[in-house]
Tab-separated table of C-alpha atoms in Angstrom:
chain	number	residue	atom	x	y	z
A	68	UNK	CA	-18.282	-1.832	-2.638
A	69	UNK	CA	-15.749	0.720	-2.655
A	70	UNK	CA	-15.340	1.588	-6.131
A	71	UNK	CA	-11.516	2.802	-6.875
A	72	UNK	CA	-10.656	4.378	-10.273
A	73	UNK	CA	-7.026	5.085	-11.410
A	74	UNK	CA	-6.186	7.375	-14.664
A	75	UNK	CA	-2.643	7.843	-15.567
A	76	UNK	CA	-2.865	9.537	-19.433
A	77	UNK	CA	-0.194	6.645	-20.429
A	78	UNK	CA	-2.082	4.149	-20.255
A	79	UNK	CA	-5.598	2.843	-20.321
A	80	UNK	CA	-7.902	3.800	-16.935
A	81	UNK	CA	-8.380	1.665	-14.252
A	82	UNK	CA	-12.002	0.191	-12.723
A	83	UNK	CA	-11.708	-1.976	-9.861
A	84	UNK	CA	-13.995	-2.764	-6.649
A	85	UNK	CA	-13.774	-4.540	-2.662
A	86	UNK	CA	-15.505	-4.545	0.152
A	87	UNK	CA	-12.538	-3.490	2.015
A	88	UNK	CA	-10.270	-0.552	2.352
A	89	UNK	CA	-7.006	-3.145	1.623
A	90	UNK	CA	-5.525	-3.408	-2.074
A	91	UNK	CA	-2.825	-5.983	-2.941
A	92	UNK	CA	-1.008	-5.425	-6.606
A	93	UNK	CA	0.586	-8.149	-8.067
A	94	UNK	CA	1.371	-9.280	-11.943
A	95	UNK	CA	4.088	-9.649	-14.630
A	96	UNK	CA	3.346	-6.202	-15.918
A	97	UNK	CA	5.641	-4.077	-14.281
A	98	UNK	CA	5.138	-0.533	-16.312
A	99	UNK	CA	1.569	-0.217	-15.265
A	100	UNK	CA	2.999	-1.214	-11.608
A	101	UNK	CA	4.831	2.022	-11.755
A	102	UNK	CA	2.166	4.594	-13.247
A	103	UNK	CA	-0.859	3.489	-10.651
A	104	UNK	CA	2.609	3.927	-7.946
A	105	UNK	CA	2.415	7.541	-9.643
A	106	UNK	CA	-1.030	7.742	-9.486
A	107	UNK	CA	-1.240	7.011	-5.693
A	108	UNK	CA	1.979	8.570	-4.490
A	109	UNK	CA	1.501	12.125	-6.678
A	110	UNK	CA	-2.151	12.404	-5.627
A	111	UNK	CA	-1.648	11.945	-1.930
A	112	UNK	CA	1.457	14.118	-2.059
A	113	UNK	CA	0.294	16.486	-3.988
A	114	UNK	CA	3.159	16.913	-6.473
A	115	UNK	CA	3.921	19.634	-8.553
A	116	UNK	CA	4.366	18.905	-12.388
A	117	UNK	CA	6.943	20.549	-14.502
A	118	UNK	CA	6.666	21.025	-18.155
A	119	UNK	CA	8.086	18.331	-19.592
A	120	UNK	CA	6.331	16.467	-17.180
A	121	UNK	CA	2.892	18.140	-17.874
A	122	UNK	CA	3.982	17.335	-22.052
A	123	UNK	CA	4.845	13.617	-21.465
A	124	UNK	CA	1.172	13.077	-19.639
A	125	UNK	CA	-0.786	15.135	-23.100
A	126	UNK	CA	-1.356	17.976	-20.645
A	127	UNK	CA	-3.298	15.253	-18.624
A	128	UNK	CA	-2.853	15.032	-14.534
A	129	UNK	CA	-2.623	12.022	-12.978
A	130	UNK	CA	-5.872	11.014	-11.279
A	131	UNK	CA	-6.993	9.216	-8.293
A	132	UNK	CA	-11.121	8.384	-7.372
A	133	UNK	CA	-12.691	6.886	-4.551
A	134	UNK	CA	-16.072	6.683	-4.515
A	135	UNK	CA	-16.253	9.198	-7.271
A	136	UNK	CA	-14.616	11.363	-5.243
A	137	UNK	CA	-10.846	13.079	-6.229
A	138	UNK	CA	-7.883	11.386	-3.747
A	139	UNK	CA	-5.637	14.899	-3.027
A	140	UNK	CA	-3.416	15.939	-0.581
A	141	UNK	CA	-5.067	16.528	2.429
A	142	UNK	CA	-7.375	13.025	2.175
A	143	UNK	CA	-4.878	11.129	3.966
A	144	UNK	CA	-1.782	10.450	6.180
A	145	UNK	CA	0.479	9.017	3.911
A	146	UNK	CA	2.894	6.186	5.301
A	147	UNK	CA	5.366	4.497	2.801
A	148	UNK	CA	7.025	0.906	3.751
A	149	UNK	CA	9.684	-0.259	1.154
A	150	UNK	CA	12.124	-0.928	3.516
A	151	UNK	CA	13.808	-1.984	6.892
A	152	UNK	CA	15.198	1.627	6.745
A	153	UNK	CA	11.476	2.960	6.312
A	154	UNK	CA	10.922	1.036	9.684
A	155	UNK	CA	13.342	2.590	11.544
A	156	UNK	CA	12.621	5.821	10.714
A	157	UNK	CA	8.853	5.572	12.099
A	158	UNK	CA	9.897	4.386	14.813
A	159	UNK	CA	12.138	6.760	15.921
A	160	UNK	CA	9.980	9.978	16.895
A	161	UNK	CA	11.804	12.049	14.375
A	162	UNK	CA	9.754	14.900	12.721
A	163	UNK	CA	7.237	13.335	10.661
A	164	UNK	CA	7.711	10.049	11.673
A	165	UNK	CA	4.580	7.622	13.242
A	166	UNK	CA	6.370	7.631	16.129
A	167	UNK	CA	6.358	11.519	16.698
A	168	UNK	CA	2.644	11.686	16.055
A	169	UNK	CA	2.098	8.747	18.823
A	170	UNK	CA	4.226	10.856	21.097
A	171	UNK	CA	2.341	13.657	20.461
A	172	UNK	CA	-0.787	12.064	20.814
A	173	UNK	CA	1.345	10.989	24.411
A	174	UNK	CA	1.513	15.093	25.239
A	175	UNK	CA	-1.376	15.566	24.951
A	176	UNK	CA	-2.677	13.679	27.813
A	177	UNK	CA	0.669	14.802	30.267
A	178	UNK	CA	-0.574	17.651	32.842
A	179	UNK	CA	2.237	19.497	32.622
A	180	UNK	CA	1.236	23.058	31.004
A	181	UNK	CA	2.087	25.012	34.329
A	182	UNK	CA	5.958	23.912	33.897
A	183	UNK	CA	5.817	24.724	30.061
A	184	UNK	CA	4.074	27.992	31.257
A	185	UNK	CA	7.225	28.783	33.831
A	186	UNK	CA	9.659	28.253	30.811
A	187	UNK	CA	8.195	30.545	28.652
A	188	UNK	CA	7.027	33.499	31.352
A	189	UNK	CA	10.881	32.844	32.352
A	190	UNK	CA	12.061	33.762	28.302
A	191	UNK	CA	9.873	37.181	28.806
A	192	UNK	CA	11.878	37.925	32.156
A	193	UNK	CA	14.915	37.555	29.639
A	194	UNK	CA	14.052	39.730	26.939
A	195	UNK	CA	13.308	42.243	29.325
A	196	UNK	CA	16.927	42.122	30.034
A	197	UNK	CA	17.751	42.147	26.433
A	198	UNK	CA	15.881	44.661	25.888
A	199	UNK	CA	17.792	46.732	28.678
A	200	UNK	CA	20.666	45.921	27.632
A	201	UNK	CA	19.985	47.287	23.983
A	202	UNK	CA	18.909	50.673	25.754
A	203	UNK	CA	21.942	51.241	28.087
A	204	UNK	CA	24.149	50.734	24.790
A	205	UNK	CA	21.578	52.751	22.270
A	206	UNK	CA	21.622	49.462	20.403
A	207	UNK	CA	18.105	48.693	18.418
A	208	UNK	CA	17.179	45.589	18.247
A	209	UNK	CA	14.018	43.762	17.629
A	210	UNK	CA	13.639	41.223	20.062
A	211	UNK	CA	10.706	38.291	19.627
A	212	UNK	CA	10.478	35.248	21.282
A	213	UNK	CA	9.808	31.583	19.923
A	214	UNK	CA	7.179	30.383	23.200
A	215	UNK	CA	8.186	26.557	23.703
A	216	UNK	CA	5.301	24.068	23.719
A	217	UNK	CA	5.463	20.361	24.666
A	218	UNK	CA	5.936	18.973	21.142
A	219	UNK	CA	9.151	21.402	20.905
A	220	UNK	CA	10.397	19.592	23.780
A	221	UNK	CA	10.220	16.084	22.961
A	222	UNK	CA	11.780	17.032	19.584
A	223	UNK	CA	14.895	18.824	21.417
A	224	UNK	CA	15.171	17.700	24.389
A	225	UNK	CA	14.375	14.128	24.223
A	226	UNK	CA	15.903	10.788	22.206
A	227	UNK	CA	13.657	8.103	21.748
A	228	UNK	CA	15.281	4.337	21.539
A	229	UNK	CA	13.704	1.162	20.537
A	230	UNK	CA	14.880	-1.495	22.266
A	231	UNK	CA	13.878	-5.144	22.796
A	232	UNK	CA	14.209	-7.820	25.010
A	233	UNK	CA	17.173	-5.973	26.782
A	234	UNK	CA	18.684	-5.350	23.169
A	235	UNK	CA	18.579	-1.229	22.883
A	236	UNK	CA	20.255	-0.530	19.443
A	237	UNK	CA	17.796	-0.547	16.954
A	238	UNK	CA	20.368	-2.399	14.655
A	239	UNK	CA	20.189	-5.826	15.770
A	240	UNK	CA	16.559	-6.168	16.688
A	241	UNK	CA	14.874	-8.087	13.607
A	242	UNK	CA	13.057	-6.652	10.994
A	243	UNK	CA	9.249	-8.276	11.605
A	244	UNK	CA	9.629	-7.120	15.388
A	245	UNK	CA	9.837	-3.788	13.778
A	246	UNK	CA	6.484	-4.216	11.620
A	247	UNK	CA	4.604	-5.242	14.587
A	248	UNK	CA	5.758	-2.373	16.953
A	249	UNK	CA	4.549	-0.234	13.934
A	250	UNK	CA	1.034	-1.642	14.255
A	251	UNK	CA	0.588	-1.226	17.137
A	252	UNK	CA	1.283	2.585	17.397
A	253	UNK	CA	-0.961	2.837	14.173
A	254	UNK	CA	-3.641	0.706	15.859
A	255	UNK	CA	-3.321	3.253	18.668
A	256	UNK	CA	-2.853	6.506	16.789
A	257	UNK	CA	-5.892	5.081	14.576
A	258	UNK	CA	-8.186	4.404	17.959
A	259	UNK	CA	-7.686	7.719	19.597
A	260	UNK	CA	-7.362	9.925	16.887
A	261	UNK	CA	-9.216	11.218	13.908
A	262	UNK	CA	-6.727	10.656	11.177
A	263	UNK	CA	-6.828	9.012	7.611
A	264	UNK	CA	-3.934	6.880	7.250
A	265	UNK	CA	-2.537	5.141	3.998
A	266	UNK	CA	-0.313	2.442	4.476
A	267	UNK	CA	2.367	2.048	1.173
A	268	UNK	CA	3.806	-1.334	1.435
A	269	UNK	CA	5.692	-2.864	-1.343
A	270	UNK	CA	7.047	-6.581	-1.069
A	271	UNK	CA	7.093	-7.520	2.388
A	272	UNK	CA	8.306	-10.749	1.950
A	273	UNK	CA	12.267	-8.971	1.357
A	274	UNK	CA	11.396	-7.005	4.884
A	275	UNK	CA	10.275	-10.052	7.229
A	276	UNK	CA	10.680	-14.331	6.877
A	277	UNK	CA	7.980	-15.397	4.096
A	278	UNK	CA	5.982	-16.896	6.816
A	279	UNK	CA	5.261	-13.480	8.909
A	280	UNK	CA	3.995	-12.324	5.655
A	281	UNK	CA	0.359	-13.475	6.143
A	282	UNK	CA	0.317	-12.840	9.665
A	283	UNK	CA	1.199	-9.212	9.742
A	284	UNK	CA	-0.923	-8.076	6.642
A	285	UNK	CA	-4.304	-9.979	8.067
A	286	UNK	CA	-3.227	-7.868	11.053
A	287	UNK	CA	-3.345	-4.872	8.572
A	288	UNK	CA	-6.675	-5.827	7.320
A	289	UNK	CA	-7.992	-6.140	10.429
A	290	UNK	CA	-6.889	-2.207	11.499
A	291	UNK	CA	-8.154	-1.375	8.346
A	292	UNK	CA	-11.632	-2.421	8.625
A	293	UNK	CA	-12.126	0.240	11.415
A	294	UNK	CA	-12.466	2.848	8.518
A	295	UNK	CA	-9.207	5.315	9.208
A	296	UNK	CA	-7.327	3.287	6.994
A	297	UNK	CA	-6.423	2.475	3.622
A	298	UNK	CA	-4.222	-0.297	2.247
A	299	UNK	CA	-2.018	-1.041	-0.850
A	300	UNK	CA	0.473	-3.593	-0.984
A	301	UNK	CA	2.560	-4.641	-4.082
A	302	UNK	CA	3.780	-7.513	-3.974
A	303	UNK	CA	6.349	-9.233	-6.916
A	304	UNK	CA	5.233	-12.912	-5.489
A	305	UNK	CA	2.558	-15.073	-3.989
A	306	UNK	CA	4.744	-15.279	-0.440
A	307	UNK	CA	4.182	-10.702	-0.664
A	308	UNK	CA	0.089	-11.236	-0.697
A	309	UNK	CA	-2.509	-11.612	1.500
A	310	UNK	CA	-4.899	-15.536	-0.305
A	311	UNK	CA	-8.233	-15.563	1.634
A	312	UNK	CA	-11.064	-16.707	0.329
A	313	UNK	CA	-12.961	-13.710	1.467
A	314	UNK	CA	-9.896	-11.883	0.170
A	315	UNK	CA	-9.570	-12.832	-3.618
A	316	UNK	CA	-11.843	-9.318	-4.922
A	317	UNK	CA	-9.084	-7.145	-3.252
A	318	UNK	CA	-6.214	-8.577	-5.155
A	319	UNK	CA	-5.765	-6.396	-8.749
A	320	UNK	CA	-3.481	-8.283	-11.165
A	321	UNK	CA	-1.308	-6.104	-13.525
A	322	UNK	CA	-1.068	-8.473	-16.345
A	323	UNK	CA	-0.190	-8.639	-20.329
A	324	UNK	CA	-1.062	-5.919	-23.065
A	325	UNK	CA	-2.019	-8.722	-25.048
A	326	UNK	CA	-2.312	-12.467	-25.530
A	327	UNK	CA	0.386	-14.683	-26.131
A	328	UNK	CA	-0.264	-17.348	-28.309
A	329	UNK	CA	-0.305	-20.904	-27.340
A	330	UNK	CA	-0.306	-24.038	-29.048
A	331	UNK	CA	-0.782	-26.931	-27.273
A	332	UNK	CA	-2.104	-27.305	-23.113
A	333	UNK	CA	1.047	-27.683	-22.331
A	334	UNK	CA	2.539	-24.467	-23.247
A	335	UNK	CA	-0.109	-23.009	-21.203
A	336	UNK	CA	0.486	-25.066	-18.837
A	337	UNK	CA	4.232	-23.752	-18.955
A	338	UNK	CA	3.610	-20.711	-19.480
A	339	UNK	CA	1.021	-19.931	-16.748
A	340	UNK	CA	3.965	-21.547	-14.927
A	341	UNK	CA	6.549	-18.854	-15.752
A	342	UNK	CA	5.160	-15.578	-16.289
A	343	UNK	CA	2.383	-15.824	-12.986
A	344	UNK	CA	2.799	-16.749	-8.597
A	345	UNK	CA	0.895	-19.550	-8.576
A	346	UNK	CA	-0.258	-22.005	-6.183
A	347	UNK	CA	-0.822	-25.652	-6.696
A	348	UNK	CA	-2.662	-28.151	-4.355
A	349	UNK	CA	-3.133	-30.696	-6.955
A	350	UNK	CA	-1.276	-32.470	-9.756
A	351	UNK	CA	0.146	-30.665	-12.951
A	352	UNK	CA	-2.102	-34.171	-15.020
A	353	UNK	CA	-5.040	-32.555	-12.645
A	354	UNK	CA	-4.116	-29.129	-13.454
A	355	UNK	CA	-3.990	-29.349	-17.115
A	356	UNK	CA	-7.252	-30.663	-17.148
A	357	UNK	CA	-8.929	-28.345	-15.552
A	358	UNK	CA	-6.915	-25.169	-17.821
A	359	UNK	CA	-8.647	-26.464	-20.909
A	360	UNK	CA	-12.389	-26.316	-19.132
A	361	UNK	CA	-10.288	-22.428	-18.067
A	362	UNK	CA	-8.178	-20.963	-21.064
A	363	UNK	CA	-11.501	-19.834	-22.901
A	364	UNK	CA	-13.035	-17.915	-20.010
A	365	UNK	CA	-9.641	-16.178	-19.509
A	366	UNK	CA	-9.968	-15.705	-22.753
A	367	UNK	CA	-13.625	-14.527	-22.867
A	368	UNK	CA	-13.879	-11.019	-25.226
A	369	UNK	CA	-14.607	-9.192	-22.368
A	370	UNK	CA	-11.882	-10.590	-20.367
A	371	UNK	CA	-13.594	-10.967	-16.945
A	372	UNK	CA	-15.019	-14.003	-16.387
A	373	UNK	CA	-15.293	-14.937	-12.816
A	374	UNK	CA	-16.161	-18.793	-11.865
A	375	UNK	CA	-15.654	-19.054	-8.520
A	376	UNK	CA	-13.473	-22.188	-7.918
A	377	UNK	CA	-12.163	-24.155	-4.055
A	378	UNK	CA	-9.241	-21.758	-1.529
A	379	UNK	CA	-7.198	-25.221	-3.043
A	380	UNK	CA	-6.650	-24.011	-6.321
A	381	UNK	CA	-5.654	-20.252	-6.853
A	382	UNK	CA	-3.901	-19.401	-10.175
A	383	UNK	CA	-2.725	-15.580	-10.620
A	384	UNK	CA	-3.564	-15.724	-14.584
A	385	UNK	CA	-4.812	-12.467	-16.133
A	386	UNK	CA	-4.542	-12.071	-20.417
A	387	UNK	CA	-5.839	-9.443	-22.934
A	388	UNK	CA	-5.399	-6.614	-20.821
A	389	UNK	CA	-7.812	-6.805	-17.703
A	390	UNK	CA	-7.699	-6.412	-14.152
A	391	UNK	CA	-8.881	-9.169	-12.893
A	392	UNK	CA	-8.318	-12.084	-10.463
A	393	UNK	CA	-9.715	-15.530	-12.187
A	394	UNK	CA	-10.304	-18.376	-9.219
A	395	UNK	CA	-12.173	-21.811	-10.357
A	396	UNK	CA	-13.751	-24.821	-9.196
A	397	UNK	CA	-14.819	-27.537	-11.432
A	398	UNK	CA	-17.923	-28.546	-9.881
A	399	UNK	CA	-19.140	-24.888	-10.274
A	400	UNK	CA	-17.207	-24.708	-13.655
A	401	UNK	CA	-20.164	-24.709	-16.034
A	402	UNK	CA	-20.823	-26.248	-19.853
A	403	UNK	CA	-18.787	-24.369	-22.193
A	404	UNK	CA	-21.428	-23.472	-25.315
A	405	UNK	CA	-20.372	-24.427	-28.565
A	406	UNK	CA	-19.409	-20.759	-29.844
A	407	UNK	CA	-16.871	-20.859	-26.865
A	408	UNK	CA	-14.675	-24.535	-28.047
A	409	UNK	CA	-14.940	-22.763	-31.576
A	410	UNK	CA	-12.933	-19.913	-29.890
A	411	UNK	CA	-10.777	-22.583	-28.547
A	412	UNK	CA	-10.171	-24.098	-31.382
A	413	UNK	CA	-9.479	-21.613	-33.717
A	414	UNK	CA	-7.737	-19.417	-30.808
A	415	UNK	CA	-5.351	-22.246	-29.061
A	416	UNK	CA	-5.696	-25.494	-30.172
A	417	UNK	CA	-4.216	-25.976	-33.315
A	418	UNK	CA	-5.182	-29.333	-34.009
């Protein structure tokens, strides 16, 4: 089990456990999501705090820990995919892109060292001629040679244009194909290097067709199991999430700061439908009967009740400041105690 800990002075610390290097973050509390993004980015990129930021953060730094180890600048190579432009950049081969890392890997396997040595020898000869001319005119110039390596040649003298089935302009290639190419390159680098990557995704359903999101996230999840890739995916809707029985624990929900008062089961149902992404496989009438047994557990004092449920009904529900995924099944729902029913009648169901 991997234990994640996020600390931001402006919210309560968030602790989260998962069996995977794969975290999916959703929910209606955008403030908490913003702070989580800051924790992740500032930790990995080595953020330098301004005096105003230090004052606002009560003289504390943001902290991200995995299994009690603080995450810092040298722990991950940070990859951000928020939009199509990010994809195009990483496939471009430009300095700092994933494509550039891929071509540098190829360079390590290209046997042209003797050609590079010849070029550098020529640079030495040219510098000697410069020195002779300077002496001739009695000019005192210090000449330093910038020796060439293969990566310099790749960046300065080669242009890489990604293409698809005869389409040579990347502007006309669909984003799904670009995303698959990105995943393929990332897979090659993970297999052939020892670099640890952190892939930061946001609203993937806005980048590729909704029906393709699950397939792409599944491929990324499988890739993350190799250990060198950690994935954090922020999603605004259920379409941005990979919802599988063995991955429910990877979903971190940022919910309400306090519980909204309810007056009957219909108001509960309407609230959940309006405020949380849901996937329903059953009729509303049946759903309401489930809610009568579910709500007391959602509003239990510790906010952590977990009752297994079949994949046919997945509810993204978070009340009372918790950060937990709740997923239920009627045949496994325990009998409610008298205390729980009293809580239900007192807090929710006004007779």
